[in-house]
CSV table of C-alpha atoms and ligand atoms in Angstrom, one decimal:
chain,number,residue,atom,x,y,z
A,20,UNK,CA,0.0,0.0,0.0
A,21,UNK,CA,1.3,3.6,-1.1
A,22,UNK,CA,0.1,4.6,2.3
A,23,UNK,CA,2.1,2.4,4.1
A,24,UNK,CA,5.1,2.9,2.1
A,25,UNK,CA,4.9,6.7,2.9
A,26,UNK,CA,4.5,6.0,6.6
A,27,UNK,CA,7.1,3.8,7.0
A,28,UNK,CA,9.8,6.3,4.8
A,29,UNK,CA,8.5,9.0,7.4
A,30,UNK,CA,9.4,6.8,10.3
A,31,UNK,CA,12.5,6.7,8.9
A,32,UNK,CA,12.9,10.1,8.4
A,33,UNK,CA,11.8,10.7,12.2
A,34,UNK,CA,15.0,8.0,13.2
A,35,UNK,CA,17.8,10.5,11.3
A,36,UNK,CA,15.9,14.0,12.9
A,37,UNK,CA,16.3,12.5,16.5
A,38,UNK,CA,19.5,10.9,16.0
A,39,UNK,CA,20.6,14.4,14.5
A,40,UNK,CA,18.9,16.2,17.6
A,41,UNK,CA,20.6,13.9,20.3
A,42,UNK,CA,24.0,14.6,18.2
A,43,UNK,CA,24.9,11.2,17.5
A,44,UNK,CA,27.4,10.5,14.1
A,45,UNK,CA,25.3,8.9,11.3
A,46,UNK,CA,27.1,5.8,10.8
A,47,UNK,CA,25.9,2.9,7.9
A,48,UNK,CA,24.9,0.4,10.7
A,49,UNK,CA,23.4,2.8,12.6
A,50,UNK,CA,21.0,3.8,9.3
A,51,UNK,CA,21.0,0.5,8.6
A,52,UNK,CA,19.3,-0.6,12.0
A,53,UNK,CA,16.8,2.6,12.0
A,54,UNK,CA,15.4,1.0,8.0
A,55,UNK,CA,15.0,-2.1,9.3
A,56,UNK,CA,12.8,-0.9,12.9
A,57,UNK,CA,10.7,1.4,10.2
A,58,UNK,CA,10.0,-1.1,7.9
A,59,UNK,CA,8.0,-3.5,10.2
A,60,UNK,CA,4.8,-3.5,11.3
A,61,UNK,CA,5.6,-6.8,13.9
A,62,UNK,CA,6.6,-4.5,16.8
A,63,UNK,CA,10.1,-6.1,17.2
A,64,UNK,CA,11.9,-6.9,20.3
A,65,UNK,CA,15.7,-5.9,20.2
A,66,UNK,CA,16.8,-9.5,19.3
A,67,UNK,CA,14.9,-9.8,16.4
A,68,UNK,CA,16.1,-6.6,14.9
A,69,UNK,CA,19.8,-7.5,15.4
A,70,UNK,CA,19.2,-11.1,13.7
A,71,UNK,CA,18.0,-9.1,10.6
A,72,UNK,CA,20.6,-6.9,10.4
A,73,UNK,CA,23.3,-9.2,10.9
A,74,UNK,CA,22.4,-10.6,7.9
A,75,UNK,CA,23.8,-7.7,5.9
A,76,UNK,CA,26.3,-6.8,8.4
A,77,UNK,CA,27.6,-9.7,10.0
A,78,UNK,CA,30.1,-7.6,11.7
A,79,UNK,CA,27.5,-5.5,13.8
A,80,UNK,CA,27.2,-6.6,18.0
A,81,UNK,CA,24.1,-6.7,19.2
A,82,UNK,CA,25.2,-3.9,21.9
A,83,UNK,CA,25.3,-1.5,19.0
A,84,UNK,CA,21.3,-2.4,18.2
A,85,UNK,CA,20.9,-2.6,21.7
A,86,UNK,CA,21.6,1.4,22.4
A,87,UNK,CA,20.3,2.3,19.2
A,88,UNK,CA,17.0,1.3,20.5
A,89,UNK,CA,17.7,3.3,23.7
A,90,UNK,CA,18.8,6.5,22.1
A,91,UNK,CA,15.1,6.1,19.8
A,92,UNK,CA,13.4,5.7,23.3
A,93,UNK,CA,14.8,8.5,24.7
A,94,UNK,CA,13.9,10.6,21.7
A,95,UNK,CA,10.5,9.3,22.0
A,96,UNK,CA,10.5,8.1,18.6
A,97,UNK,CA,9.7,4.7,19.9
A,98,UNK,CA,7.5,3.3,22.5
A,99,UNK,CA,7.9,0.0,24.6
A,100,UNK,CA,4.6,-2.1,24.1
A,101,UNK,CA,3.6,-3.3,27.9
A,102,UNK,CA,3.2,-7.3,26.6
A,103,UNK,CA,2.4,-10.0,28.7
A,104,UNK,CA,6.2,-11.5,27.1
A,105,UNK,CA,9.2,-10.8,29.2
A,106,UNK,CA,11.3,-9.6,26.1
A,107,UNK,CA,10.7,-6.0,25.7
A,108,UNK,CA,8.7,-4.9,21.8
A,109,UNK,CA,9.1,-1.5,20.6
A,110,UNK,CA,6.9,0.4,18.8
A,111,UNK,CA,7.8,2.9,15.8
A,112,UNK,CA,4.9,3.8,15.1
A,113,UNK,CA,4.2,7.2,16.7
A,114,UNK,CA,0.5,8.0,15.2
A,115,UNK,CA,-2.4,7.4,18.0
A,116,UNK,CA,-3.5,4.3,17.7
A,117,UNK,CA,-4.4,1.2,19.5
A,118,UNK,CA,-3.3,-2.9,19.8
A,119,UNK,CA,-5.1,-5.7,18.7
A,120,UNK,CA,-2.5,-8.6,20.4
A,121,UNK,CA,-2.9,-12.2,19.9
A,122,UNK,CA,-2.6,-14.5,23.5
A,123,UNK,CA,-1.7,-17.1,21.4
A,124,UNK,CA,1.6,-16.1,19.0
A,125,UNK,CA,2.3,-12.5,20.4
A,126,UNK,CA,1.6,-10.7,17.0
A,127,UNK,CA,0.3,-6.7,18.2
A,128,UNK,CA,-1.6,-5.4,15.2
A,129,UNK,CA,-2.4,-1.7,14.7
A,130,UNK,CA,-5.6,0.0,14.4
A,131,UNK,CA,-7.2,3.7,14.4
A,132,UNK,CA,-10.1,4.3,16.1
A,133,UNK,CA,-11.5,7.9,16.9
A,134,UNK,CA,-14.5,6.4,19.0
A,135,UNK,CA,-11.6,4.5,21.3
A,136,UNK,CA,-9.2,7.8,21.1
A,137,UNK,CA,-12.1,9.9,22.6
A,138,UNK,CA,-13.2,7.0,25.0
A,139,UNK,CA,-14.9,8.5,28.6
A,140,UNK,CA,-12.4,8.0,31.3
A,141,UNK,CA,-14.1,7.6,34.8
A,142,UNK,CA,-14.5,9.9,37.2
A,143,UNK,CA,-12.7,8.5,40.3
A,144,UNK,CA,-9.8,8.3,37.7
A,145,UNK,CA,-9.3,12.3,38.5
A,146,UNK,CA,-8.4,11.7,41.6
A,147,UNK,CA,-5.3,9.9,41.0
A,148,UNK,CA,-3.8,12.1,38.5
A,149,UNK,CA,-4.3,14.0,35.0
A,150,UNK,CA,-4.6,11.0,31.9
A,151,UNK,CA,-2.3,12.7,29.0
A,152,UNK,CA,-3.1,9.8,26.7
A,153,UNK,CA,-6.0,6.7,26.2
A,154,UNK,CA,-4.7,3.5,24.7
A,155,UNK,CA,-6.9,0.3,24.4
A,156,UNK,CA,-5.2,-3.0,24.1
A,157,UNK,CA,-7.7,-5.8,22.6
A,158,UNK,CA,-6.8,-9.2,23.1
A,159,UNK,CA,-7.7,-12.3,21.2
A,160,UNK,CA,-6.4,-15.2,18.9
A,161,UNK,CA,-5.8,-13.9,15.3
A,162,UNK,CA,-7.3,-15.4,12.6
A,163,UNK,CA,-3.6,-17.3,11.9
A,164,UNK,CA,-3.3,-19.0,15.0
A,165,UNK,CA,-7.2,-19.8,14.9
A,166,UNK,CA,-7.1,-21.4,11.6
A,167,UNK,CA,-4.5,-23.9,13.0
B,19,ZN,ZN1,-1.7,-15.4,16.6
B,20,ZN,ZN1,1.6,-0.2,17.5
């Protein structure tokens, strides 16, 4: 999809702008790691990302992935997903949106909803602080692991 395609570049586009805010040199494995977090959709874990790079850099150490993921945290270009997993997932995509995860295989899947983004948050909820942001996390089996 063209959209998708656009998005992604963009993502991409966000990586280089933070990593030139936080003054880090642009080196190839540090581009090269940035392509391959904005190109998926799978909400990665750190591991996962370094196995696909090392495939076209087999040189690279997977502390170099590792604090390229922290310095995209930090710049708040990426978000840790709060999974039910113990290996931290990141996030790149920075639009609002919301999870559909599946108990079964882990996949998080990303939808838009303006009814969910506007959801009513309870009263008693005022009390305990000011909510800056709503995210709704649906959980189910997807229709992979269900047609198994
Ligand atoms: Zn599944
Ligand atoms: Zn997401």
């Amino acid at each position: 999809m063209a959209y998708e395609k656009a998005q992604k570049a963009h993502r991409l586009e966000t990586f280089m702008a933070a990593a030139r805010e936080a003054g880090v040199k642009m080196t190839h494995q540090r581009v090269e790691i940035f392509r391959e977090i904005a190109s998926t959709d799978e909400h990665p874990d750190v591991d996962s990302i370094y196995q696909r790079v090392r495939k076209r850099i087999p040189t690279i150490s997977p502390d170099t992935v590792y604090r390229t993921f922290g310095l995209l945290e930090r710049a708040k270009v990426l978000t840790k997903v709060s999974l039910f997993s113990d290996k931290a997932r990141y996030d790149a995509n920075t639009e609002k949106h919301h999870h559909f995860v599946c108990i079964k295989c882990g996949k998080v899947q990303d939808f838009y909803s303006d009814d969910y983004n506007r959801v009513n948050v309870p009263d008693e909820i005022s009390g305990w602080g000011k909510v800056e942001t709503v995210y709704v996390e649906l959980r189910g089996v997807c229709t992979d692991c269900r047609s198994v």
